[in-house]
């Protein structure tokens, strides 16, 4: 089971590095329940300490700490406060992906 999960994680990582997966995710997010989460104007996009993009749903405020799926760095935050090592992507992620 471990080897199977490891292989799947590596497959997903390769797809993410090629950029196609993020573009597909952004396109799919463009309209969710009448709210355009993936628009280029969105301030819900952030970057980990190594510059990898991630998205925070709902209000866009960080409420928990997780790990970057690309490098494992800590992402997110708590009580609507972003970790000091993370930064806003300035709403530009979706604009560059579509």
mmCIF file with all atom_site columns, C-alpha atoms in Angstrom:
data_model
loop_
_atom_site.group_PDB
_atom_site.id
_atom_site.type_symbol
_atom_site.label_atom_id
_atom_site.label_alt_id
_atom_site.label_comp_id
_atom_site.label_asym_id
_atom_site.label_entity_id
_atom_site.label_seq_id
_atom_site.pdbx_PDB_ins_code
_atom_site.Cartn_x
_atom_site.Cartn_y
_atom_site.Cartn_z
_atom_site.occupancy
_atom_site.B_iso_or_equiv
_atom_site.pdbx_formal_charge
_atom_site.auth_seq_id
_atom_site.auth_comp_id
_atom_site.auth_asym_id
_atom_site.auth_atom_id
_atom_site.pdbx_PDB_model_num
ATOM 1  C CA . UNK A 1 1  ? 0.000   0.000  0.000   1.00 0.00 ? 1  UNK A CA 1
ATOM 2  C CA . UNK A 1 2  ? 2.802   2.434  0.853   1.00 0.00 ? 2  UNK A CA 1
ATOM 3  C CA . UNK A 1 3  ? 4.486   1.913  -2.516  1.00 0.00 ? 3  UNK A CA 1
ATOM 4  C CA . UNK A 1 4  ? 1.178   2.423  -4.323  1.00 0.00 ? 4  UNK A CA 1
ATOM 5  C CA . UNK A 1 5  ? 0.533   5.705  -2.498  1.00 0.00 ? 5  UNK A CA 1
ATOM 6  C CA . UNK A 1 6  ? 4.130   6.801  -3.064  1.00 0.00 ? 6  UNK A CA 1
ATOM 7  C CA . UNK A 1 7  ? 3.840   6.140  -6.804  1.00 0.00 ? 7  UNK A CA 1
ATOM 8  C CA . UNK A 1 8  ? 0.530   8.019  -7.016  1.00 0.00 ? 8  UNK A CA 1
ATOM 9  C CA . UNK A 1 9  ? 1.994   11.001 -5.132  1.00 0.00 ? 9  UNK A CA 1
ATOM 10 C CA . UNK A 1 10 ? 4.949   11.121 -7.519  1.00 0.00 ? 10 UNK A CA 1
ATOM 11 C CA . UNK A 1 11 ? 2.591   10.964 -10.502 1.00 0.00 ? 11 UNK A CA 1
ATOM 12 C CA . UNK A 1 12 ? 0.556   13.896 -9.161  1.00 0.00 ? 12 UNK A CA 1
ATOM 13 C CA . UNK A 1 13 ? 3.741   15.833 -8.417  1.00 0.00 ? 13 UNK A CA 1
ATOM 14 C CA . UNK A 1 14 ? 4.968   15.378 -12.006 1.00 0.00 ? 14 UNK A CA 1
ATOM 15 C CA . UNK A 1 15 ? 1.625   16.573 -13.351 1.00 0.00 ? 15 UNK A CA 1
ATOM 16 C CA . UNK A 1 16 ? 1.742   19.637 -11.105 1.00 0.00 ? 16 UNK A CA 1
ATOM 17 C CA . UNK A 1 17 ? 5.263   20.469 -12.246 1.00 0.00 ? 17 UNK A CA 1
ATOM 18 C CA . UNK A 1 18 ? 4.132   20.393 -15.859 1.00 0.00 ? 18 UNK A CA 1
ATOM 19 C CA . UNK A 1 19 ? 1.575   23.119 -15.068 1.00 0.00 ? 19 UNK A CA 1
ATOM 20 C CA . UNK A 1 20 ? -1.402  21.503 -16.788 1.00 0.00 ? 20 UNK A CA 1
ATOM 21 C CA . UNK A 1 21 ? -2.992  20.312 -13.547 1.00 0.00 ? 21 UNK A CA 1
ATOM 22 C CA . UNK A 1 22 ? -3.038  23.736 -11.906 1.00 0.00 ? 22 UNK A CA 1
ATOM 23 C CA . UNK A 1 23 ? -4.556  25.243 -15.064 1.00 0.00 ? 23 UNK A CA 1
ATOM 24 C CA . UNK A 1 24 ? -7.286  22.589 -15.064 1.00 0.00 ? 24 UNK A CA 1
ATOM 25 C CA . UNK A 1 25 ? -8.016  23.197 -11.375 1.00 0.00 ? 25 UNK A CA 1
ATOM 26 C CA . UNK A 1 26 ? -8.298  26.947 -11.918 1.00 0.00 ? 26 UNK A CA 1
ATOM 27 C CA . UNK A 1 27 ? -10.655 26.450 -14.876 1.00 0.00 ? 27 UNK A CA 1
ATOM 28 C CA . UNK A 1 28 ? -12.807 24.073 -12.802 1.00 0.00 ? 28 UNK A CA 1
ATOM 29 C CA . UNK A 1 29 ? -12.920 26.585 -9.942  1.00 0.00 ? 29 UNK A CA 1
ATOM 30 C CA . UNK A 1 30 ? -14.117 29.474 -12.087 1.00 0.00 ? 30 UNK A CA 1
ATOM 31 C CA . UNK A 1 31 ? -17.708 29.106 -10.918 1.00 0.00 ? 31 UNK A CA 1
ATOM 32 C CA . UNK A 1 32 ? -18.579 27.205 -7.742  1.00 0.00 ? 32 UNK A CA 1
ATOM 33 C CA . UNK A 1 33 ? -22.043 27.722 -6.294  1.00 0.00 ? 33 UNK A CA 1
ATOM 34 C CA . UNK A 1 34 ? -22.338 31.058 -8.094  1.00 0.00 ? 34 UNK A CA 1
ATOM 35 C CA . UNK A 1 35 ? -19.095 32.420 -6.631  1.00 0.00 ? 35 UNK A CA 1
ATOM 36 C CA . UNK A 1 36 ? -16.075 32.811 -8.886  1.00 0.00 ? 36 UNK A CA 1
ATOM 37 C CA . UNK A 1 37 ? -13.318 31.433 -6.645  1.00 0.00 ? 37 UNK A CA 1
ATOM 38 C CA . UNK A 1 38 ? -10.825 31.091 -9.483  1.00 0.00 ? 38 UNK A CA 1
ATOM 39 C CA . UNK A 1 39 ? -11.076 34.507 -11.097 1.00 0.00 ? 39 UNK A CA 1
ATOM 40 C CA . UNK A 1 40 ? -7.891  36.402 -11.766 1.00 0.00 ? 40 UNK A CA 1
ATOM 41 C CA . UNK A 1 41 ? -9.076  39.058 -9.293  1.00 0.00 ? 41 UNK A CA 1
ATOM 42 C CA . UNK A 1 42 ? -9.300  36.518 -6.503  1.00 0.00 ? 42 UNK A CA 1
ATOM 43 C CA . UNK A 1 43 ? -7.424  37.325 -3.321  1.00 0.00 ? 43 UNK A CA 1
ATOM 44 C CA . UNK A 1 44 ? -7.794  33.714 -2.195  1.00 0.00 ? 44 UNK A CA 1
ATOM 45 C CA . UNK A 1 45 ? -4.514  32.672 -3.860  1.00 0.00 ? 45 UNK A CA 1
ATOM 46 C CA . UNK A 1 46 ? -1.315  32.504 -1.822  1.00 0.00 ? 46 UNK A CA 1
ATOM 47 C CA . UNK A 1 47 ? 2.242   31.239 -2.191  1.00 0.00 ? 47 UNK A CA 1
ATOM 48 C CA . UNK A 1 48 ? 4.249   28.973 0.094   1.00 0.00 ? 48 UNK A CA 1
ATOM 49 C CA . UNK A 1 49 ? 7.753   30.090 1.147   1.00 0.00 ? 49 UNK A CA 1
ATOM 50 C CA . UNK A 1 50 ? 9.093   28.523 -2.071  1.00 0.00 ? 50 UNK A CA 1
ATOM 51 C CA . UNK A 1 51 ? 6.629   30.294 -4.374  1.00 0.00 ? 51 UNK A CA 1
ATOM 52 C CA . UNK A 1 52 ? 4.224   27.408 -5.040  1.00 0.00 ? 52 UNK A CA 1
ATOM 53 C CA . UNK A 1 53 ? 0.587   28.532 -5.358  1.00 0.00 ? 53 UNK A CA 1
ATOM 54 C CA . UNK A 1 54 ? -2.248  27.376 -3.125  1.00 0.00 ? 54 UNK A CA 1
ATOM 55 C CA . UNK A 1 55 ? -5.833  28.441 -2.604  1.00 0.00 ? 55 UNK A CA 1
ATOM 56 C CA . UNK A 1 56 ? -7.896  29.147 0.517   1.00 0.00 ? 56 UNK A CA 1
ATOM 57 C CA . UNK A 1 57 ? -11.657 28.762 0.021   1.00 0.00 ? 57 UNK A CA 1
ATOM 58 C CA . UNK A 1 58 ? -14.630 30.199 1.898   1.00 0.00 ? 58 UNK A CA 1
ATOM 59 C CA . UNK A 1 59 ? -13.681 33.709 3.066   1.00 0.00 ? 59 UNK A CA 1
ATOM 60 C CA . UNK A 1 60 ? -10.042 33.373 1.980   1.00 0.00 ? 60 UNK A CA 1
ATOM 61 C CA . UNK A 1 61 ? -8.707  33.698 5.520   1.00 0.00 ? 61 UNK A CA 1
ATOM 62 C CA . UNK A 1 62 ? -6.224  31.148 6.822   1.00 0.00 ? 62 UNK A CA 1
ATOM 63 C CA . UNK A 1 63 ? -7.762  28.951 9.514   1.00 0.00 ? 63 UNK A CA 1
ATOM 64 C CA . UNK A 1 64 ? -5.384  25.989 9.625   1.00 0.00 ? 64 UNK A CA 1
ATOM 65 C CA . UNK A 1 65 ? -1.805  25.056 8.836   1.00 0.00 ? 65 UNK A CA 1
ATOM 66 C CA . UNK A 1 66 ? -1.087  22.464 6.185   1.00 0.00 ? 66 UNK A CA 1
ATOM 67 C CA . UNK A 1 67 ? 1.721   21.405 3.877   1.00 0.00 ? 67 UNK A CA 1
ATOM 68 C CA . UNK A 1 68 ? 2.518   22.531 0.349   1.00 0.00 ? 68 UNK A CA 1
ATOM 69 C CA . UNK A 1 69 ? 1.776   19.652 -2.012  1.00 0.00 ? 69 UNK A CA 1
ATOM 70 C CA . UNK A 1 70 ? 4.846   20.470 -4.057  1.00 0.00 ? 70 UNK A CA 1
ATOM 71 C CA . UNK A 1 71 ? 7.595   20.996 -1.487  1.00 0.00 ? 71 UNK A CA 1
ATOM 72 C CA . UNK A 1 72 ? 6.144   20.171 1.932   1.00 0.00 ? 72 UNK A CA 1
ATOM 73 C CA . UNK A 1 73 ? 6.635   23.669 3.393   1.00 0.00 ? 73 UNK A CA 1
ATOM 74 C CA . UNK A 1 74 ? 4.030   24.901 5.870   1.00 0.00 ? 74 UNK A CA 1
ATOM 75 C CA . UNK A 1 75 ? 1.122   26.803 4.313   1.00 0.00 ? 75 UNK A CA 1
ATOM 76 C CA . UNK A 1 76 ? -1.930  28.568 5.679   1.00 0.00 ? 76 UNK A CA 1
ATOM 77 C CA . UNK A 1 77 ? -2.173  29.977 9.180   1.00 0.00 ? 77 UNK A CA 1
ATOM 78 C CA . UNK A 1 78 ? -4.742  30.410 11.925  1.00 0.00 ? 78 UNK A CA 1
ATOM 79 C CA . UNK A 1 79 ? -7.393  32.891 13.064  1.00 0.00 ? 79 UNK A CA 1
ATOM 80 C CA . UNK A 1 80 ? -7.345  34.521 9.605   1.00 0.00 ? 80 UNK A CA 1
ATOM 81 C CA . UNK A 1 81 ? -3.629  35.276 9.983   1.00 0.00 ? 81 UNK A CA 1
ATOM 82 C CA . UNK A 1 82 ? -1.334  33.933 7.269   1.00 0.00 ? 82 UNK A CA 1
ATOM 83 C CA . UNK A 1 83 ? 1.961   32.386 8.357   1.00 0.00 ? 83 UNK A CA 1
ATOM 84 C CA . UNK A 1 84 ? 4.776   34.928 8.132   1.00 0.00 ? 84 UNK A CA 1
ATOM 85 C CA . UNK A 1 85 ? 6.612   32.709 5.646   1.00 0.00 ? 85 UNK A CA 1
ATOM 86 C CA . UNK A 1 86 ? 3.663   32.716 3.190   1.00 0.00 ? 86 UNK A CA 1
ATOM 87 C CA . UNK A 1 87 ? 2.525   35.583 1.017   1.00 0.00 ? 87 UNK A CA 1
ATOM 88 C CA . UNK A 1 88 ? -0.428  36.669 -1.057  1.00 0.00 ? 88 UNK A CA 1
ATOM 89 C CA . UNK A 1 89 ? -0.158  35.845 -4.741  1.00 0.00 ? 89 UNK A CA 1
ATOM 90 C CA . UNK A 1 90 ? -1.840  39.167 -5.427  1.00 0.00 ? 90 UNK A CA 1
ATOM 91 C CA . UNK A 1 91 ? -4.716  37.594 -7.330  1.00 0.00 ? 91 UNK A CA 1
ATOM 92 C CA . UNK A 1 92 ? -2.443  36.838 -10.267 1.00 0.00 ? 92 UNK A CA 1
ATOM 93 C CA . UNK A 1 93 ? -2.313  33.032 -10.178 1.00 0.00 ? 93 UNK A CA 1
ATOM 94 C CA . UNK A 1 94 ? -5.534  32.403 -12.100 1.00 0.00 ? 94 UNK A CA 1
ATOM 95 C CA . UNK A 1 95 ? -4.730  35.104 -14.649 1.00 0.00 ? 95 UNK A CA 1
ATOM 96 C CA . UNK A 1 96 ? -1.498  33.327 -15.580 1.00 0.00 ? 96 UNK A CA 1
ATOM 97 C CA . UNK A 1 97 ? -3.062  29.874 -15.694 1.00 0.00 ? 97 UNK A CA 1
ATOM 98 C CA . UNK A 1 98 ? -5.970  30.422 -18.062 1.00 0.00 ? 98 UNK A CA 1
#
